[in-house]
Tab-separated table of C-alpha atoms in Angstrom:
chain	number	residue	atom	x	y	z
G	23	MET	CA	48.859	-22.449	-62.872
G	24	GLY	CA	48.578	-20.731	-66.102
G	25	LEU	CA	46.167	-19.079	-68.206
G	26	LEU	CA	43.326	-21.242	-69.733
G	27	SER	CA	43.702	-21.936	-73.366
G	28	ASP	CA	40.267	-21.958	-75.840
G	29	SER	CA	39.614	-25.459	-75.210
G	30	ASP	CA	39.428	-24.807	-71.338
G	31	ALA	CA	36.844	-21.846	-71.769
G	32	HIS	CA	34.067	-23.951	-70.818
G	33	ARG	CA	35.770	-24.646	-67.376
G	34	THR	CA	35.750	-22.612	-64.380
G	35	LEU	CA	38.590	-22.528	-61.529
G	36	VAL	CA	37.321	-23.950	-58.101
G	37	PRO	CA	39.238	-24.385	-55.093
G	38	LEU	CA	40.685	-28.005	-54.533
G	39	GLY	CA	38.683	-29.717	-51.925
G	40	THR	CA	35.173	-28.005	-52.369
G	41	LEU	CA	33.669	-30.955	-53.880
G	42	GLY	CA	31.380	-33.702	-52.147
G	43	GLU	CA	33.277	-36.791	-53.778
G	44	LYS	CA	36.801	-37.158	-54.743
G	45	PRO	CA	38.213	-33.784	-56.219
G	46	PRO	CA	40.134	-33.722	-59.192
G	47	LEU	CA	43.871	-33.392	-59.652
G	48	ILE	CA	43.505	-30.241	-61.646
G	49	GLY	CA	41.640	-27.284	-60.017
G	50	VAL	CA	38.677	-27.107	-62.657
G	51	VAL	CA	35.506	-28.623	-63.401
G	52	PRO	CA	32.918	-28.658	-65.780
G	53	THR	CA	30.758	-25.096	-65.582
G	54	SER	CA	27.689	-26.933	-64.824
G	55	PRO	CA	28.659	-29.769	-62.194
G	56	PRO	CA	26.251	-32.182	-60.645
G	57	PRO	CA	24.829	-31.269	-56.823
G	58	CYS	CA	27.374	-32.114	-54.102
G	59	ARG	CA	26.817	-32.981	-50.992
G	60	ALA	CA	28.673	-29.899	-49.401
G	61	SER	CA	26.261	-27.511	-50.792
G	62	SER	CA	23.373	-29.388	-48.932
G	63	TYR	CA	24.848	-30.541	-45.771
G	64	LEU	CA	25.408	-26.797	-44.444
G	65	PRO	CA	21.864	-25.427	-44.854
G	66	GLU	CA	20.802	-29.078	-42.988
G	67	LYS	CA	23.452	-28.410	-40.446
G	68	ARG	CA	22.270	-24.915	-39.435
G	69	THR	CA	18.817	-25.927	-39.235
G	70	GLN	CA	19.423	-28.961	-37.047
G	71	GLU	CA	21.573	-26.338	-34.591
G	72	MET	CA	18.458	-23.905	-34.988
G	73	ARG	CA	15.933	-26.479	-34.201
G	74	ARG	CA	17.984	-27.430	-30.917
G	75	PHE	CA	18.460	-23.851	-29.568
G	76	LEU	CA	14.904	-23.263	-30.088
G	77	ALA	CA	14.177	-26.414	-28.160
G	78	ILE	CA	16.351	-25.639	-25.358
G	79	LEU	CA	14.750	-21.763	-24.999
G	80	VAL	CA	11.304	-23.471	-24.647
G	81	GLY	CA	12.613	-25.814	-22.167
G	82	LEU	CA	13.782	-22.713	-20.027
G	83	ILE	CA	10.837	-20.961	-20.600
G	84	ALA	CA	8.687	-23.957	-19.377
G	85	ALA	CA	10.896	-24.090	-16.299
G	86	ALA	CA	10.720	-20.768	-15.329
G	87	PRO	CA	8.571	-20.175	-12.333
G	88	ALA	CA	5.683	-17.643	-12.609
G	89	ARG	CA	7.151	-15.162	-10.376
G	90	ALA	CA	11.054	-14.600	-9.019
G	91	ASP	CA	11.229	-11.810	-6.648
G	92	SER	CA	14.571	-11.469	-5.382
G	93	ASP	CA	15.632	-13.620	-2.739
G	94	VAL	CA	16.331	-10.978	-0.125
G	95	GLU	CA	14.817	-9.278	2.910
G	96	HIS	CA	11.863	-7.257	1.510
G	97	ALA	CA	10.290	-3.891	3.204
G	98	ARG	CA	7.948	-5.029	5.639
G	99	TYR	CA	3.936	-4.381	5.267
G	100	SER	CA	0.740	-6.277	5.914
G	101	VAL	CA	-1.660	-6.482	3.485
G	102	VAL	CA	-5.137	-4.867	4.370
G	103	ALA	CA	-7.203	-5.752	1.501
G	104	SER	CA	-6.487	-6.680	-2.184
G	105	THR	CA	-8.465	-6.508	-5.704
G	106	GLY	CA	-6.356	-8.127	-8.350
G	107	ALA	CA	-3.060	-6.386	-8.886
G	108	ILE	CA	-3.868	-3.913	-6.297
G	109	GLU	CA	-3.294	-3.867	-2.799
G	110	ILE	CA	-3.750	-1.813	0.380
G	111	ARG	CA	-0.942	-2.183	2.661
G	112	ASP	CA	0.454	-1.399	5.981
G	113	TYR	CA	4.085	-0.562	5.953
G	114	ALA	CA	6.222	-0.760	9.010
G	115	PRO	CA	8.568	2.237	10.051
G	116	GLN	CA	11.751	1.570	8.497
G	117	ILE	CA	15.204	2.994	8.093
G	118	VAL	CA	16.266	4.020	4.398
G	119	ALA	CA	19.507	5.367	2.679
G	120	GLU	CA	18.323	7.855	-0.041
G	121	THR	CA	20.134	10.194	-2.593
G	122	THR	CA	18.633	12.813	-4.745
G	123	VAL	CA	19.486	12.652	-8.367
G	124	ALA	CA	18.533	15.345	-11.253
G	125	GLY	CA	17.415	14.446	-14.856
G	126	GLU	CA	15.498	11.738	-16.743
G	127	ARG	CA	14.165	9.070	-14.604
G	128	GLY	CA	15.881	6.212	-16.360
G	129	ALA	CA	19.048	8.040	-15.880
G	130	ALA	CA	18.387	9.104	-12.398
G	131	ILE	CA	17.735	5.705	-11.023
G	132	SER	CA	20.702	4.327	-12.493
G	133	GLU	CA	22.801	7.231	-10.821
G	134	GLY	CA	21.020	6.567	-7.500
G	135	PHE	CA	21.663	3.247	-7.709
G	136	ARG	CA	25.382	3.449	-7.935
G	137	ARG	CA	25.574	5.591	-5.148
G	138	LEU	CA	23.299	3.569	-2.810
G	139	ALA	CA	25.338	0.358	-3.772
G	140	GLY	CA	28.840	1.890	-3.140
G	141	TYR	CA	27.189	2.911	0.558
G	142	ILE	CA	26.209	-0.383	1.296
G	143	PHE	CA	29.285	-2.523	-0.299
G	144	GLY	CA	31.490	-0.456	2.337
G	145	ASP	CA	31.913	3.304	1.079
G	146	ASN	CA	30.850	3.942	4.801
G	147	SER	CA	32.688	4.229	8.214
G	148	PRO	CA	33.861	1.878	9.172
G	149	GLN	CA	33.819	0.117	5.656
G	150	ARG	CA	31.124	-2.160	6.515
G	151	LYS	CA	28.863	-3.875	4.307
G	152	ILE	CA	25.216	-3.841	4.752
G	153	ALA	CA	22.815	-6.814	3.087
G	154	MET	CA	21.121	-5.696	-0.298
G	155	THR	CA	17.074	-5.532	0.388
G	156	ALA	CA	14.209	-4.944	-1.838
G	157	PRO	CA	12.799	-2.991	-3.315
G	158	VAL	CA	14.637	-0.272	-4.793
G	159	GLY	CA	12.309	3.170	-4.636
G	160	GLN	CA	11.988	5.882	-6.630
G	161	GLU	CA	10.276	9.000	-6.292
G	162	TRP	CA	9.509	12.435	-8.132
G	163	LYS	CA	10.259	14.995	-5.123
G	164	GLY	CA	10.724	18.761	-5.405
G	165	GLY	CA	11.843	18.563	-9.135
G	166	ASP	CA	14.068	15.921	-8.705
G	167	TRP	CA	14.447	11.829	-8.304
G	168	LYS	CA	14.618	10.257	-4.741
G	169	VAL	CA	16.077	7.049	-5.141
G	170	ARG	CA	15.701	4.846	-1.793
G	171	PHE	CA	17.383	1.322	-0.230
G	172	THR	CA	15.327	0.165	2.545
G	173	MET	CA	17.895	-0.872	5.135
G	174	PRO	CA	17.660	-4.177	6.921
G	175	ALA	CA	15.198	-4.695	9.784
G	176	GLU	CA	18.210	-5.553	12.226
G	177	TYR	CA	19.899	-1.827	12.074
G	178	SER	CA	18.784	1.242	13.999
G	179	MET	CA	19.615	4.418	12.999
G	180	ALA	CA	22.537	4.356	15.807
G	181	SER	CA	23.951	1.143	14.516
G	182	LEU	CA	24.002	1.910	10.775
G	183	PRO	CA	27.224	2.694	9.395
G	184	LYS	CA	27.720	6.676	8.413
G	185	PRO	CA	28.140	7.303	4.596
G	186	ASN	CA	31.264	8.601	3.416
G	187	SER	CA	29.556	10.450	0.928
G	188	ALA	CA	27.666	13.786	1.025
G	189	ASP	CA	25.116	12.513	-1.512
G	190	VAL	CA	23.487	9.592	0.593
G	191	LYS	CA	21.692	10.311	3.366
G	192	LEU	CA	19.860	8.181	6.348
G	193	ALA	CA	16.474	8.764	6.826
G	194	ALA	CA	13.760	7.213	9.160
G	195	ALA	CA	10.698	6.845	7.431
G	196	PRO	CA	7.433	6.203	9.533
G	197	GLY	CA	4.746	3.886	8.904
G	198	LYS	CA	2.025	4.359	6.395
G	199	ARG	CA	-0.661	3.095	4.603
G	200	MET	CA	0.045	2.540	0.858
G	201	ALA	CA	-1.931	1.502	-2.343
G	202	ALA	CA	-0.133	-0.354	-4.735
G	203	ILE	CA	-0.244	-1.883	-8.129
G	204	ARG	CA	1.841	-4.957	-9.124
G	205	PHE	CA	3.218	-5.645	-13.089
G	206	SER	CA	5.630	-7.660	-14.456
G	207	GLY	CA	7.969	-7.022	-17.449
G	208	LEU	CA	10.089	-3.867	-18.340
G	209	ALA	CA	8.916	-1.098	-16.206
G	210	GLY	CA	10.062	1.717	-18.838
G	211	ASP	CA	8.172	4.928	-18.840
G	212	ASP	CA	5.205	3.877	-20.755
G	213	ALA	CA	4.581	1.220	-18.594
G	214	LEU	CA	4.753	2.751	-15.337
G	215	ALA	CA	2.559	5.712	-16.804
G	216	GLU	CA	-0.044	3.239	-17.904
G	217	ASN	CA	-0.291	1.004	-14.537
G	218	GLN	CA	-0.295	4.679	-12.376
G	219	ALA	CA	-3.140	5.459	-14.184
G	220	LYS	CA	-4.610	2.251	-13.405
G	221	LEU	CA	-3.987	3.021	-9.839
G	222	LEU	CA	-5.380	6.170	-9.446
G	223	ASP	CA	-8.530	5.133	-11.182
G	224	TYR	CA	-9.128	2.733	-8.842
G	225	LEU	CA	-8.571	4.968	-6.220
G	226	ARG	CA	-10.821	7.574	-7.354
G	227	ARG	CA	-13.672	4.956	-7.911
G	228	GLN	CA	-13.449	3.897	-4.580
G	229	GLY	CA	-13.463	7.365	-3.253
G	230	ILE	CA	-10.001	7.475	-1.917
G	231	SER	CA	-7.565	10.280	-2.336
G	232	PRO	CA	-4.035	9.788	-2.678
G	233	LYS	CA	-1.577	11.627	-0.133
G	234	GLY	CA	1.485	13.084	-2.131
G	235	ASP	CA	3.416	11.836	-5.722
G	236	PRO	CA	3.289	8.419	-6.914
G	237	GLN	CA	6.245	6.106	-6.256
G	238	TYR	CA	8.065	3.195	-7.816
G	239	ALA	CA	9.746	-0.073	-6.617
G	240	PHE	CA	11.546	-2.271	-8.379
G	241	TYR	CA	12.977	-5.931	-6.604
G	242	ASP	CA	14.921	-7.720	-9.287
G	243	PRO	CA	18.267	-7.566	-10.594
G	244	PRO	CA	18.426	-6.530	-14.311
G	245	TRP	CA	19.369	-9.929	-15.617
G	246	THR	CA	15.913	-11.496	-14.289
G	247	LEU	CA	13.725	-12.695	-17.307
G	248	PRO	CA	11.027	-9.619	-17.833
G	249	TRP	CA	8.064	-12.345	-17.370
G	250	ASN	CA	9.583	-12.921	-13.990
G	251	ARG	CA	10.323	-9.260	-12.830
G	252	ARG	CA	8.022	-7.448	-9.655
G	253	ASN	CA	7.420	-4.159	-10.729
G	254	GLU	CA	4.957	-1.499	-8.368
G	255	VAL	CA	3.565	1.986	-8.447
G	256	LEU	CA	2.728	2.965	-5.004
G	257	VAL	CA	0.932	5.948	-3.316
G	258	GLU	CA	0.403	6.710	0.086
G	259	ILE	CA	-3.171	7.260	1.305
G	260	ALA	CA	-5.226	7.974	4.469
G	261	ARG	CA	-5.690	5.452	7.536
G	262	GLU	CA	-9.803	4.883	7.755
C-alpha cells in the first residue's frame, strides 16, 4: 500500500480481520469506528476463565482434609497427657540415621535430608532400599545441626544396611519422655521460634524443667498444602 493522500488523512491503518463485522477490503477504517465485538469479547472470556479457576480452587480447598500427615510409619510413642496442641509423650527406644550439618537451619535440613535420603534409597551396603518414615528430625547440637530419620521398627542395629557415606551414622536412641507442641503451616524460623516459646512457657507454668535443647519435627513432603502440614517443636523432660 502506498502513502495516504490528503483526502485519507482522517483515516487510520489497521490490520485486516480485527473488526467484529466484515472487514473492509482495504486496510483503513474511520478514526472513530463503532465498538466492535472483538474488543469486548476478550475481557469477558478472561473473566469467565478466572471465575472457573476460582471455583476449582475453592472446591479443592473445601475437599482438602483438615490435616494430612505423611502416609508412612511414624516414630512410636504413647500420649501421657495433652492440653490443646501440647502433648506429653513417652517415646519407645528407636534407631536413627543421622548426619551433622553446619550453617543456617533451613539450608542444614535440606543438606541433611539429601544425605539421609541417599542412604535409605540405596547408598549403603548392600545397596538396599529402606522405607521412609516420619518425622524428619532436626536439633541444634554442639554448634551444628543434627538431622535424623527414624528407622522402621522392623530393623535392629545388626540388620540395618551400613551407610556408604561417612557423613551418615546409625545410632540407638533410648526411650524418653518428650513435651511437644504441634502446629500447621510453613515451618519457618519465626513459626518455630513462636511455638518453641509457647511450649517452654507452658512447661514453666507447670513447674517442669526441660532437659537439653528443643528439637524440631517435620512430617510431610514439600508438596503438602500448608494448612495440612504437621510440624512440631519438642523438648525432653524428666519422667515423674
